[in-house]
């Protein structure tokens, strides 16, 4: 007579079912310990190697550069008809038709935008590190 497999399972190896949970817990603890050791050793190596590579700021160069570069006023004579600053309430809103007109004064809007761009990127007449500075670079 043959016995069903379910009835034989508990009789063949009762120790195997008890020992497995402990083995899984032991493997989990070992993996956790290995991961923690690896993480901290990697962090230590990273911190040690990065300490010597930090560039040290040259204080004399930055103070000398600040003493030489003078802020240049915004030039308004580059684009003909450009004036800066414009009155937002009357002039610029008038170009937009007061928000009621379907037509805008695009020529004035483009002239104003181009005047701001041309003024910011105009040459300032100053140089630093053998490079000519633009107007906006003197304001930093």
PDB file of C-alpha atoms in Angstrom, residues 45-130:
ATOM      1  CA  UNK A  45      38.044  55.671   1.470  1.00  0.00           C
ATOM      2  CA  UNK A  46      36.005  58.380  -0.261  1.00  0.00           C
ATOM      3  CA  UNK A  47      36.558  60.890   2.540  1.00  0.00           C
ATOM      4  CA  UNK A  48      40.288  60.174   2.752  1.00  0.00           C
ATOM      5  CA  UNK A  49      40.888  60.514  -0.984  1.00  0.00           C
ATOM      6  CA  UNK A  50      38.864  63.724  -1.352  1.00  0.00           C
ATOM      7  CA  UNK A  51      40.652  65.658   1.387  1.00  0.00           C
ATOM      8  CA  UNK A  52      43.872  66.293  -0.480  1.00  0.00           C
ATOM      9  CA  UNK A  53      42.281  67.319  -3.799  1.00  0.00           C
ATOM     10  CA  UNK A  54      40.319  70.378  -2.652  1.00  0.00           C
ATOM     11  CA  UNK A  55      41.587  73.507  -4.455  1.00  0.00           C
ATOM     12  CA  UNK A  56      42.636  76.306  -2.179  1.00  0.00           C
ATOM     13  CA  UNK A  57      41.308  79.738  -3.176  1.00  0.00           C
ATOM     14  CA  UNK A  58      43.881  82.333  -4.088  1.00  0.00           C
ATOM     15  CA  UNK A  59      42.883  85.245  -1.875  1.00  0.00           C
ATOM     16  CA  UNK A  60      45.334  87.711  -3.379  1.00  0.00           C
ATOM     17  CA  UNK A  61      44.047  87.143  -6.917  1.00  0.00           C
ATOM     18  CA  UNK A  62      40.362  87.604  -6.004  1.00  0.00           C
ATOM     19  CA  UNK A  63      40.991  90.773  -3.999  1.00  0.00           C
ATOM     20  CA  UNK A  64      43.220  92.180  -6.739  1.00  0.00           C
ATOM     21  CA  UNK A  65      40.560  91.450  -9.359  1.00  0.00           C
ATOM     22  CA  UNK A  66      37.876  93.156  -7.265  1.00  0.00           C
ATOM     23  CA  UNK A  67      40.076  96.231  -6.953  1.00  0.00           C
ATOM     24  CA  UNK A  68      40.683  96.464 -10.712  1.00  0.00           C
ATOM     25  CA  UNK A  69      37.186  95.840 -12.143  1.00  0.00           C
ATOM     26  CA  UNK A  70      34.842  98.810 -11.870  1.00  0.00           C
ATOM     27  CA  UNK A  71      31.113  98.495 -12.615  1.00  0.00           C
ATOM     28  CA  UNK A  72      30.259 100.109 -15.944  1.00  0.00           C
ATOM     29  CA  UNK A  73      26.953 101.994 -16.295  1.00  0.00           C
ATOM     30  CA  UNK A  74      24.379 100.527 -18.659  1.00  0.00           C
ATOM     31  CA  UNK A  75      24.957 101.967 -22.175  1.00  0.00           C
ATOM     32  CA  UNK A  76      21.852 103.319 -23.886  1.00  0.00           C
ATOM     33  CA  UNK A  77      23.381 104.701 -27.091  1.00  0.00           C
ATOM     34  CA  UNK A  78      23.891 101.413 -28.965  1.00  0.00           C
ATOM     35  CA  UNK A  79      20.429 100.969 -30.542  1.00  0.00           C
ATOM     36  CA  UNK A  80      18.960 104.150 -32.106  1.00  0.00           C
ATOM     37  CA  UNK A  81      15.766 105.244 -30.375  1.00  0.00           C
ATOM     38  CA  UNK A  82      16.376 103.024 -27.333  1.00  0.00           C
ATOM     39  CA  UNK A  83      15.869 104.585 -23.922  1.00  0.00           C
ATOM     40  CA  UNK A  84      16.346 102.849 -20.591  1.00  0.00           C
ATOM     41  CA  UNK A  85      14.557 102.669 -18.259  1.00  0.00           C
ATOM     42  CA  UNK A  86      11.138 103.061 -19.830  1.00  0.00           C
ATOM     43  CA  UNK A  87       7.981 103.847 -17.881  1.00  0.00           C
ATOM     44  CA  UNK A  88       6.127 100.553 -17.613  1.00  0.00           C
ATOM     45  CA  UNK A  89       2.675 101.959 -16.943  1.00  0.00           C
ATOM     46  CA  UNK A  90       2.475 104.302 -19.920  1.00  0.00           C
ATOM     47  CA  UNK A  91       5.102 103.391 -22.514  1.00  0.00           C
ATOM     48  CA  UNK A  92       5.395  99.596 -22.380  1.00  0.00           C
ATOM     49  CA  UNK A  93       1.684  99.002 -21.731  1.00  0.00           C
ATOM     50  CA  UNK A  94       0.995 101.370 -24.638  1.00  0.00           C
ATOM     51  CA  UNK A  95       3.104  99.151 -26.908  1.00  0.00           C
ATOM     52  CA  UNK A  96       0.888  96.249 -25.846  1.00  0.00           C
ATOM     53  CA  UNK A  97      -2.264  98.205 -26.705  1.00  0.00           C
ATOM     54  CA  UNK A  98      -3.245  98.494 -23.066  1.00  0.00           C
ATOM     55  CA  UNK A  99      -4.162  94.814 -23.141  1.00  0.00           C
ATOM     56  CA  UNK A 100      -7.262  95.636 -25.213  1.00  0.00           C
ATOM     57  CA  UNK A 101      -5.914  96.017 -28.735  1.00  0.00           C
ATOM     58  CA  UNK A 102      -5.386  92.983 -30.963  1.00  0.00           C
ATOM     59  CA  UNK A 103      -2.323  94.720 -32.485  1.00  0.00           C
ATOM     60  CA  UNK A 104       0.929  95.358 -30.691  1.00  0.00           C
ATOM     61  CA  UNK A 105       3.715  97.824 -31.453  1.00  0.00           C
ATOM     62  CA  UNK A 106       6.163  95.033 -32.221  1.00  0.00           C
ATOM     63  CA  UNK A 107       8.835  97.375 -33.589  1.00  0.00           C
ATOM     64  CA  UNK A 108       9.112  99.196 -30.261  1.00  0.00           C
ATOM     65  CA  UNK A 109       9.024  95.932 -28.314  1.00  0.00           C
ATOM     66  CA  UNK A 110      11.840  94.426 -30.419  1.00  0.00           C
ATOM     67  CA  UNK A 111      13.852  97.647 -30.236  1.00  0.00           C
ATOM     68  CA  UNK A 112      13.543  97.671 -26.442  1.00  0.00           C
ATOM     69  CA  UNK A 113      14.536  93.992 -26.119  1.00  0.00           C
ATOM     70  CA  UNK A 114      17.434  94.412 -28.532  1.00  0.00           C
ATOM     71  CA  UNK A 115      18.592  97.535 -26.700  1.00  0.00           C
ATOM     72  CA  UNK A 116      18.700  95.673 -23.387  1.00  0.00           C
ATOM     73  CA  UNK A 117      20.573  92.733 -24.943  1.00  0.00           C
ATOM     74  CA  UNK A 118      23.032  94.961 -26.794  1.00  0.00           C
ATOM     75  CA  UNK A 119      23.678  97.041 -23.671  1.00  0.00           C
ATOM     76  CA  UNK A 120      24.326  94.024 -21.444  1.00  0.00           C
ATOM     77  CA  UNK A 121      26.664  92.349 -23.924  1.00  0.00           C
ATOM     78  CA  UNK A 122      28.547  95.493 -25.006  1.00  0.00           C
ATOM     79  CA  UNK A 123      32.303  95.588 -24.410  1.00  0.00           C
ATOM     80  CA  UNK A 124      33.150  97.393 -21.194  1.00  0.00           C
ATOM     81  CA  UNK A 125      36.695  98.441 -22.060  1.00  0.00           C
ATOM     82  CA  UNK A 126      38.055  96.463 -19.104  1.00  0.00           C
ATOM     83  CA  UNK A 127      39.856  93.143 -19.075  1.00  0.00           C
ATOM     84  CA  UNK A 128      40.628  90.474 -16.544  1.00  0.00           C
ATOM     85  CA  UNK A 129      42.920  87.523 -17.075  1.00  0.00           C
ATOM     86  CA  UNK A 130      43.632  88.757 -20.629  1.00  0.00           C
TER      87      UNK A 130
END
